[in-house]
């Protein structure tokens, strides 16, 4: 069964009579990347932001739905506030994934973040 990203890509290809190469050229990404995203039922990891932007540009749609669909295909929960576009997907992944950690691991992450922030402030 295709995932949402695959369905999104297939719909735009069928709707416009495009090939993977057409989407790649329009989006400034490689044909192999478009093919991989269109045919992989489960992505091993979340694609880079530039890849998602290129795919969205190539498909002629906003990047936010492409990000959501890619996150779903990668098994990642993204946290969306009221902003229509994600400013930093790494931040969204971190926020959305914290609940999956044990209480002890969350405390470790909190201590690490506090340490990194203190180090940044002292620079």
Short mmCIF file of N, CA, C and O in Angstrom, two decimals:
data_model
loop_
_atom_site.label_atom_id
_atom_site.label_comp_id
_atom_site.label_asym_id
_atom_site.label_seq_id
_atom_site.Cartn_x
_atom_site.Cartn_y
_atom_site.Cartn_z
N UNK A 1 0.84 -1.19 0.00
CA UNK A 1 0.00 0.00 0.00
C UNK A 1 0.89 1.25 0.00
O UNK A 1 1.79 1.37 0.82
N UNK A 2 0.67 2.17 -0.92
CA UNK A 2 1.52 3.36 -1.00
C UNK A 2 1.33 4.28 0.20
O UNK A 2 0.24 4.36 0.77
N UNK A 3 2.41 4.97 0.57
CA UNK A 3 2.30 5.96 1.65
C UNK A 3 1.83 7.29 1.05
O UNK A 3 1.69 7.43 -0.17
N UNK A 4 1.60 8.26 1.91
CA UNK A 4 1.06 9.55 1.47
C UNK A 4 2.00 10.25 0.50
O UNK A 4 1.54 10.87 -0.47
N UNK A 5 3.30 10.17 0.74
CA UNK A 5 4.26 10.82 -0.16
C UNK A 5 4.21 10.19 -1.55
O UNK A 5 4.17 10.90 -2.56
N UNK A 6 4.17 8.88 -1.59
CA UNK A 6 4.06 8.19 -2.88
C UNK A 6 2.78 8.59 -3.61
O UNK A 6 2.80 8.85 -4.81
N UNK A 7 1.69 8.64 -2.87
CA UNK A 7 0.41 9.02 -3.48
C UNK A 7 0.44 10.46 -3.99
O UNK A 7 -0.07 10.75 -5.07
N UNK A 8 1.07 11.33 -3.23
CA UNK A 8 1.17 12.74 -3.62
C UNK A 8 1.95 12.88 -4.94
O UNK A 8 1.52 13.56 -5.86
N UNK A 9 3.08 12.19 -5.00
CA UNK A 9 3.92 12.26 -6.20
C UNK A 9 3.17 11.65 -7.40
O UNK A 9 3.10 12.24 -8.47
N UNK A 10 2.61 10.47 -7.20
CA UNK A 10 1.88 9.79 -8.28
C UNK A 10 0.73 10.64 -8.80
O UNK A 10 0.51 10.76 -10.00
N UNK A 11 -0.01 11.27 -7.89
CA UNK A 11 -1.14 12.12 -8.28
C UNK A 11 -0.66 13.26 -9.18
O UNK A 11 -1.27 13.53 -10.22
N UNK A 12 0.41 13.94 -8.77
CA UNK A 12 0.90 15.08 -9.57
C UNK A 12 1.46 14.61 -10.92
O UNK A 12 1.29 15.28 -11.93
N UNK A 13 2.12 13.45 -10.93
CA UNK A 13 2.63 12.92 -12.20
C UNK A 13 1.47 12.61 -13.14
O UNK A 13 1.49 13.01 -14.31
N UNK A 14 0.46 11.92 -12.63
CA UNK A 14 -0.69 11.55 -13.45
C UNK A 14 -1.48 12.79 -13.89
O UNK A 14 -1.89 12.90 -15.04
N UNK A 15 -1.68 13.70 -12.97
CA UNK A 15 -2.46 14.91 -13.24
C UNK A 15 -1.83 15.76 -14.35
O UNK A 15 -2.54 16.32 -15.18
N UNK A 16 -0.50 15.83 -14.36
CA UNK A 16 0.18 16.72 -15.29
C UNK A 16 0.91 16.01 -16.42
O UNK A 16 1.51 16.66 -17.27
N UNK A 17 0.87 14.67 -16.42
CA UNK A 17 1.58 13.93 -17.46
C UNK A 17 3.09 14.06 -17.33
O UNK A 17 3.81 14.00 -18.33
N UNK A 18 3.58 14.23 -16.10
CA UNK A 18 5.01 14.40 -15.86
C UNK A 18 5.70 13.06 -15.62
O UNK A 18 5.08 12.09 -15.21
N UNK A 19 7.00 13.08 -15.83
CA UNK A 19 7.85 11.94 -15.49
C UNK A 19 8.68 12.32 -14.26
O UNK A 19 8.68 13.48 -13.84
N UNK A 20 9.40 11.35 -13.71
CA UNK A 20 10.31 11.66 -12.61
C UNK A 20 11.32 12.72 -13.04
O UNK A 20 11.67 13.62 -12.27
N UNK A 21 11.77 12.62 -14.27
CA UNK A 21 12.75 13.59 -14.79
C UNK A 21 12.16 15.00 -14.84
O UNK A 21 12.86 15.98 -14.55
N UNK A 22 10.89 15.11 -15.22
CA UNK A 22 10.25 16.43 -15.26
C UNK A 22 10.22 17.06 -13.86
O UNK A 22 10.54 18.24 -13.69
N UNK A 23 9.82 16.27 -12.88
CA UNK A 23 9.75 16.78 -11.50
C UNK A 23 11.16 17.15 -11.02
O UNK A 23 11.35 18.20 -10.41
N UNK A 24 12.12 16.31 -11.32
CA UNK A 24 13.51 16.58 -10.91
C UNK A 24 14.02 17.88 -11.52
O UNK A 24 14.61 18.71 -10.83
N UNK A 25 13.79 18.06 -12.80
CA UNK A 25 14.24 19.27 -13.49
C UNK A 25 13.56 20.51 -12.92
O UNK A 25 14.21 21.51 -12.63
N UNK A 26 12.26 20.44 -12.72
CA UNK A 26 11.52 21.58 -12.17
C UNK A 26 11.97 21.92 -10.75
O UNK A 26 11.96 23.07 -10.35
N UNK A 27 12.35 20.88 -9.98
CA UNK A 27 12.71 21.09 -8.59
C UNK A 27 14.18 21.26 -8.31
O UNK A 27 14.57 21.58 -7.19
N UNK A 28 15.01 21.02 -9.32
CA UNK A 28 16.46 21.15 -9.11
C UNK A 28 17.04 20.04 -8.24
O UNK A 28 18.01 20.25 -7.51
N UNK A 29 16.44 18.84 -8.32
CA UNK A 29 16.96 17.69 -7.60
C UNK A 29 17.17 16.56 -8.60
O UNK A 29 16.73 16.65 -9.75
N UNK A 30 17.83 15.49 -8.16
CA UNK A 30 18.13 14.42 -9.11
C UNK A 30 16.91 13.54 -9.39
O UNK A 30 16.01 13.40 -8.55
N UNK A 31 16.91 12.96 -10.57
CA UNK A 31 15.83 12.05 -10.95
C UNK A 31 15.81 10.86 -10.02
O UNK A 31 14.75 10.37 -9.62
N UNK A 32 16.99 10.37 -9.63
CA UNK A 32 17.05 9.21 -8.74
C UNK A 32 16.43 9.51 -7.37
O UNK A 32 15.81 8.64 -6.76
N UNK A 33 16.57 10.76 -6.92
CA UNK A 33 15.96 11.15 -5.65
C UNK A 33 14.44 11.13 -5.78
O UNK A 33 13.74 10.59 -4.91
N UNK A 34 13.92 11.69 -6.86
CA UNK A 34 12.48 11.69 -7.08
C UNK A 34 11.98 10.24 -7.17
O UNK A 34 10.98 9.88 -6.54
N UNK A 35 12.68 9.42 -7.92
CA UNK A 35 12.30 8.01 -8.06
C UNK A 35 12.30 7.31 -6.70
O UNK A 35 11.36 6.59 -6.36
N UNK A 36 13.34 7.53 -5.91
CA UNK A 36 13.43 6.90 -4.59
C UNK A 36 12.25 7.30 -3.70
O UNK A 36 11.62 6.45 -3.07
N UNK A 37 11.96 8.60 -3.66
CA UNK A 37 10.87 9.09 -2.82
C UNK A 37 9.51 8.59 -3.32
O UNK A 37 8.60 8.34 -2.52
N UNK A 38 9.39 8.40 -4.63
CA UNK A 38 8.12 7.97 -5.22
C UNK A 38 7.89 6.47 -5.10
O UNK A 38 6.74 6.02 -5.19
N UNK A 39 8.95 5.71 -4.89
CA UNK A 39 8.80 4.25 -4.91
C UNK A 39 9.12 3.57 -3.58
O UNK A 39 8.86 2.37 -3.44
N UNK A 40 9.65 4.29 -2.62
CA UNK A 40 9.99 3.69 -1.32
C UNK A 40 8.80 3.77 -0.37
O UNK A 40 8.39 4.86 0.02
N UNK A 41 8.29 2.61 -0.01
CA UNK A 41 7.15 2.58 0.91
C UNK A 41 7.53 3.10 2.29
O UNK A 41 6.74 3.72 2.97
N UNK A 42 8.77 2.86 2.68
CA UNK A 42 9.26 3.30 3.99
C UNK A 42 10.64 3.93 3.79
O UNK A 42 11.56 3.28 3.31
N UNK A 43 10.77 5.21 4.14
CA UNK A 43 12.06 5.89 4.02
C UNK A 43 12.91 5.55 5.23
O UNK A 43 12.42 5.51 6.36
N UNK A 44 14.20 5.32 5.00
CA UNK A 44 15.11 4.99 6.10
C UNK A 44 15.32 6.16 7.04
O UNK A 44 15.56 5.98 8.23
N UNK A 45 15.23 7.37 6.49
CA UNK A 45 15.40 8.58 7.32
C UNK A 45 14.66 9.73 6.66
O UNK A 45 14.30 9.67 5.49
N UNK A 46 14.48 10.78 7.43
CA UNK A 46 13.81 11.98 6.93
C UNK A 46 14.71 12.63 5.88
O UNK A 46 15.89 12.86 6.14
N UNK A 47 14.18 12.95 4.70
CA UNK A 47 14.99 13.63 3.68
C UNK A 47 15.43 15.02 4.15
O UNK A 47 14.78 15.64 5.01
N UNK A 48 16.52 15.50 3.59
CA UNK A 48 17.02 16.83 3.91
C UNK A 48 15.99 17.89 3.51
O UNK A 48 15.22 17.69 2.57
N UNK A 49 16.03 19.01 4.20
CA UNK A 49 15.10 20.10 3.91
C UNK A 49 15.21 20.57 2.45
O UNK A 49 14.20 20.82 1.81
N UNK A 50 16.44 20.66 1.94
CA UNK A 50 16.61 21.10 0.55
C UNK A 50 15.97 20.12 -0.43
O UNK A 50 15.43 20.53 -1.46
N UNK A 51 16.03 18.84 -0.11
CA UNK A 51 15.39 17.83 -0.95
C UNK A 51 13.87 18.01 -0.94
O UNK A 51 13.22 17.97 -1.99
N UNK A 52 13.32 18.22 0.25
CA UNK A 52 11.87 18.41 0.37
C UNK A 52 11.43 19.68 -0.36
O UNK A 52 10.39 19.69 -1.03
N UNK A 53 12.21 20.72 -0.25
CA UNK A 53 11.89 21.97 -0.95
C UNK A 53 11.94 21.76 -2.46
O UNK A 53 11.08 22.25 -3.19
N UNK A 54 12.95 21.03 -2.94
CA UNK A 54 13.06 20.76 -4.36
C UNK A 54 11.92 19.90 -4.87
O UNK A 54 11.37 20.15 -5.94
N UNK A 55 11.54 18.90 -4.09
CA UNK A 55 10.41 18.05 -4.49
C UNK A 55 9.13 18.87 -4.55
O UNK A 55 8.36 18.77 -5.50
N UNK A 56 8.91 19.70 -3.54
CA UNK A 56 7.71 20.55 -3.53
C UNK A 56 7.70 21.48 -4.74
O UNK A 56 6.67 21.62 -5.42
N UNK A 57 8.84 22.08 -5.03
CA UNK A 57 8.95 22.98 -6.19
C UNK A 57 8.68 22.19 -7.47
O UNK A 57 7.95 22.65 -8.36
N UNK A 58 9.25 21.01 -7.56
CA UNK A 58 9.06 20.17 -8.74
C UNK A 58 7.63 19.73 -8.94
O UNK A 58 7.16 19.61 -10.06
N UNK A 59 6.93 19.50 -7.83
CA UNK A 59 5.53 19.08 -7.91
C UNK A 59 4.58 20.27 -8.02
O UNK A 59 3.40 20.10 -8.29
N UNK A 60 5.11 21.47 -7.75
CA UNK A 60 4.27 22.67 -7.82
C UNK A 60 3.30 22.79 -6.65
O UNK A 60 2.18 23.26 -6.83
N UNK A 61 3.74 22.34 -5.47
CA UNK A 61 2.90 22.41 -4.29
C UNK A 61 3.70 23.00 -3.12
O UNK A 61 4.94 23.01 -3.16
N UNK A 62 3.02 23.46 -2.07
CA UNK A 62 3.74 23.99 -0.91
C UNK A 62 4.59 22.91 -0.23
O UNK A 62 4.28 21.72 -0.30
N UNK A 63 5.64 23.33 0.44
CA UNK A 63 6.56 22.39 1.06
C UNK A 63 5.97 21.72 2.31
O UNK A 63 6.30 20.57 2.60
N UNK A 64 5.09 22.38 3.04
CA UNK A 64 4.57 21.81 4.29
C UNK A 64 3.91 20.43 4.10
O UNK A 64 4.21 19.51 4.85
N UNK A 65 3.02 20.25 3.11
CA UNK A 65 2.44 18.91 2.95
C UNK A 65 3.47 17.87 2.53
O UNK A 65 3.35 16.69 2.89
N UNK A 66 4.49 18.28 1.79
CA UNK A 66 5.55 17.35 1.40
C UNK A 66 6.33 16.93 2.64
O UNK A 66 6.66 15.75 2.81
N UNK A 67 6.61 17.88 3.53
CA UNK A 67 7.32 17.56 4.78
C UNK A 67 6.51 16.59 5.63
O UNK A 67 7.06 15.62 6.16
N UNK A 68 5.23 16.84 5.76
CA UNK A 68 4.37 15.95 6.56
C UNK A 68 4.35 14.54 5.98
O UNK A 68 4.46 13.55 6.70
N UNK A 69 4.20 14.46 4.67
CA UNK A 69 4.14 13.15 4.01
C UNK A 69 5.47 12.42 4.11
O UNK A 69 5.51 11.21 4.34
N UNK A 70 6.58 13.14 3.97
CA UNK A 70 7.90 12.52 4.09
C UNK A 70 8.14 12.04 5.52
O UNK A 70 8.70 10.96 5.74
N UNK A 71 7.72 12.83 6.49
CA UNK A 71 7.87 12.43 7.89
C UNK A 71 7.10 11.15 8.16
O UNK A 71 7.60 10.23 8.81
N UNK A 72 5.89 11.09 7.65
CA UNK A 72 5.07 9.88 7.81
C UNK A 72 5.76 8.68 7.17
O UNK A 72 5.83 7.60 7.76
N UNK A 73 6.32 8.87 5.97
CA UNK A 73 6.99 7.78 5.27
C UNK A 73 8.26 7.33 5.99
O UNK A 73 8.67 6.18 5.88
N UNK A 74 8.86 8.24 6.76
CA UNK A 74 10.08 7.91 7.50
C UNK A 74 9.76 7.46 8.93
O UNK A 74 10.66 7.13 9.69
N UNK A 75 8.48 7.48 9.28
CA UNK A 75 8.10 7.07 10.63
C UNK A 75 8.48 8.08 11.69
O UNK A 75 8.75 7.75 12.83
N UNK A 76 8.48 9.36 11.30
CA UNK A 76 8.87 10.44 12.20
C UNK A 76 7.64 11.26 12.54
O UNK A 76 6.83 11.57 11.66
N UNK A 77 7.51 11.62 13.80
CA UNK A 77 6.43 12.50 14.22
C UNK A 77 6.94 13.92 14.22
O UNK A 77 7.92 14.22 14.90
N UNK A 78 6.31 14.78 13.47
CA UNK A 78 6.69 16.20 13.45
C UNK A 78 5.72 16.99 14.28
O UNK A 78 4.52 16.70 14.32
N UNK A 79 6.23 18.01 14.92
CA UNK A 79 5.42 18.90 15.74
C UNK A 79 5.16 20.16 14.95
O UNK A 79 6.09 20.84 14.53
N UNK A 80 3.89 20.46 14.69
CA UNK A 80 3.53 21.64 13.92
C UNK A 80 2.80 22.62 14.80
O UNK A 80 1.79 22.28 15.41
N UNK A 81 3.33 23.84 14.89
CA UNK A 81 2.59 24.89 15.58
C UNK A 81 1.72 25.57 14.55
O UNK A 81 1.39 24.98 13.54
N UNK A 82 1.36 26.81 14.78
CA UNK A 82 0.47 27.51 13.86
C UNK A 82 1.15 27.91 12.56
O UNK A 82 0.49 28.28 11.62
N UNK A 83 2.48 27.85 12.53
CA UNK A 83 3.21 28.27 11.33
C UNK A 83 2.92 27.32 10.18
O UNK A 83 2.96 26.11 10.34
N UNK A 84 2.63 27.86 8.98
CA UNK A 84 2.32 26.99 7.86
C UNK A 84 3.55 26.27 7.32
O UNK A 84 3.43 25.24 6.70
N UNK A 85 4.72 26.80 7.53
CA UNK A 85 5.95 26.19 7.05
C UNK A 85 6.84 25.83 8.23
O UNK A 85 6.87 26.51 9.24
N UNK A 86 7.58 24.76 8.13
CA UNK A 86 8.50 24.37 9.19
C UNK A 86 9.80 25.13 8.99
O UNK A 86 10.40 25.06 7.93
N UNK A 87 10.23 25.83 10.02
CA UNK A 87 11.47 26.59 9.92
C UNK A 87 12.68 25.67 10.01
O UNK A 87 13.64 25.84 9.29
N UNK A 88 12.64 24.70 10.91
CA UNK A 88 13.78 23.81 11.10
C UNK A 88 13.26 22.42 11.43
O UNK A 88 12.85 22.15 12.56
N UNK A 89 13.29 21.50 10.46
CA UNK A 89 12.73 20.18 10.71
C UNK A 89 13.44 19.41 11.82
O UNK A 89 12.82 18.58 12.48
N UNK A 90 14.73 19.68 12.05
CA UNK A 90 15.41 18.99 13.14
C UNK A 90 14.79 19.34 14.48
O UNK A 90 14.63 18.49 15.35
N UNK A 91 14.43 20.62 14.66
CA UNK A 91 13.78 21.05 15.89
C UNK A 91 12.43 20.36 16.02
O UNK A 91 12.08 19.86 17.09
N UNK A 92 11.69 20.29 14.95
CA UNK A 92 10.38 19.66 14.97
C UNK A 92 10.49 18.18 15.33
O UNK A 92 9.69 17.66 16.10
N UNK A 93 11.49 17.50 14.76
CA UNK A 93 11.68 16.08 15.05
C UNK A 93 12.04 15.89 16.53
O UNK A 93 11.51 15.00 17.19
N UNK A 94 12.94 16.73 17.04
CA UNK A 94 13.32 16.61 18.45
C UNK A 94 12.12 16.80 19.37
O UNK A 94 11.90 16.02 20.30
N UNK A 95 11.36 17.84 19.12
CA UNK A 95 10.20 18.12 19.97
C UNK A 95 9.20 16.96 19.91
O UNK A 95 8.71 16.50 20.93
N UNK A 96 8.93 16.50 18.72
CA UNK A 96 7.92 15.45 18.56
C UNK A 96 8.38 14.11 19.11
O UNK A 96 7.55 13.28 19.48
N UNK A 97 9.68 13.88 19.17
CA UNK A 97 10.20 12.58 19.58
C UNK A 97 10.47 12.46 21.07
O UNK A 97 10.67 11.35 21.56
N UNK A 98 10.49 13.55 21.79
CA UNK A 98 10.83 13.52 23.21
C UNK A 98 9.91 12.58 23.98
O UNK A 98 10.36 11.86 24.87
N UNK A 99 8.65 12.55 23.64
CA UNK A 99 7.70 11.70 24.39
C UNK A 99 8.02 10.21 24.27
O UNK A 99 7.56 9.41 25.07
N UNK A 100 8.82 9.83 23.28
CA UNK A 100 9.17 8.43 23.11
C UNK A 100 10.27 7.98 24.07
O UNK A 100 10.51 6.79 24.22
N UNK A 101 10.96 8.95 24.68
CA UNK A 101 12.06 8.63 25.59
C UNK A 101 11.52 8.27 26.97
O UNK A 101 10.47 8.76 27.39
N UNK A 102 12.29 7.49 27.69
CA UNK A 102 11.94 7.19 29.07
C UNK A 102 12.15 8.45 29.91
O UNK A 102 12.90 9.35 29.50
N UNK A 103 11.54 8.53 31.09
CA UNK A 103 11.77 9.70 31.96
C UNK A 103 13.25 9.92 32.25
O UNK A 103 13.72 11.06 32.26
N UNK A 104 13.98 8.86 32.46
CA UNK A 104 15.42 8.99 32.73
C UNK A 104 16.15 9.57 31.52
O UNK A 104 16.98 10.48 31.66
N UNK A 105 15.83 9.06 30.33
CA UNK A 105 16.48 9.58 29.12
C UNK A 105 16.09 11.03 28.86
O UNK A 105 16.92 11.82 28.41
N UNK A 106 14.84 11.40 29.15
CA UNK A 106 14.44 12.80 29.00
C UNK A 106 15.25 13.71 29.92
O UNK A 106 15.66 14.79 29.53
N UNK A 107 15.49 13.24 31.15
CA UNK A 107 16.32 14.03 32.07
C UNK A 107 17.73 14.18 31.52
O UNK A 107 18.33 15.25 31.59
N UNK A 108 18.29 13.11 30.95
CA UNK A 108 19.63 13.18 30.35
C UNK A 108 19.66 14.19 29.21
O UNK A 108 20.60 14.98 29.09
N UNK A 109 18.64 14.16 28.37
CA UNK A 109 18.56 15.11 27.25
C UNK A 109 18.46 16.53 27.79
O UNK A 109 19.13 17.45 27.30
N UNK A 110 17.65 16.75 28.82
CA UNK A 110 17.49 18.08 29.39
C UNK A 110 18.82 18.60 29.95
O UNK A 110 19.19 19.75 29.73
N UNK A 111 19.56 17.73 30.63
CA UNK A 111 20.87 18.13 31.17
C UNK A 111 21.83 18.46 30.03
O UNK A 111 22.56 19.45 30.09
N UNK A 112 21.83 17.66 28.99
CA UNK A 112 22.69 17.92 27.84
C UNK A 112 22.35 19.26 27.19
O UNK A 112 23.24 20.06 26.89
N UNK A 113 21.06 19.53 26.99
CA UNK A 113 20.64 20.78 26.37
C UNK A 113 21.06 21.97 27.25
O UNK A 113 21.60 22.96 26.75
N UNK A 114 20.83 21.86 28.53
CA UNK A 114 21.23 22.94 29.45
C UNK A 114 22.74 23.18 29.38
O UNK A 114 23.20 24.32 29.35
N UNK A 115 23.51 22.11 29.33
CA UNK A 115 24.97 22.23 29.23
C UNK A 115 25.38 22.90 27.93
O UNK A 115 26.25 23.79 27.92
N UNK A 116 24.76 22.52 26.83
CA UNK A 116 25.07 23.13 25.54
C UNK A 116 24.70 24.61 25.52
O UNK A 116 25.44 25.44 24.98
N UNK A 117 23.56 24.94 26.12
CA UNK A 117 23.15 26.35 26.17
C UNK A 117 24.10 27.18 27.02
O UNK A 117 24.44 28.31 26.65
N UNK A 118 24.54 26.63 28.16
CA UNK A 118 25.51 27.35 29.00
C UNK A 118 26.82 27.57 28.25
O UNK A 118 27.40 28.64 28.29
N UNK A 119 27.26 26.56 27.52
CA UNK A 119 28.51 26.68 26.75
C UNK A 119 28.35 27.73 25.67
O UNK A 119 29.28 28.51 25.42
N UNK A 120 27.18 27.78 25.03
CA UNK A 120 26.92 28.77 23.99
C UNK A 120 26.91 30.18 24.57
O UNK A 120 27.42 31.12 23.97
N UNK A 121 26.31 30.34 25.74
CA UNK A 121 26.23 31.65 26.38
C UNK A 121 27.61 32.17 26.79
O UNK A 121 27.86 33.37 26.78
N UNK A 122 28.52 31.26 27.12
CA UNK A 122 29.84 31.69 27.57
C UNK A 122 30.78 32.03 26.41
O UNK A 122 31.88 32.51 26.63
N UNK A 123 30.36 31.79 25.21
CA UNK A 123 31.21 32.11 24.04
C UNK A 123 31.20 33.56 23.74
O UNK A 123 30.40 34.33 23.87
#
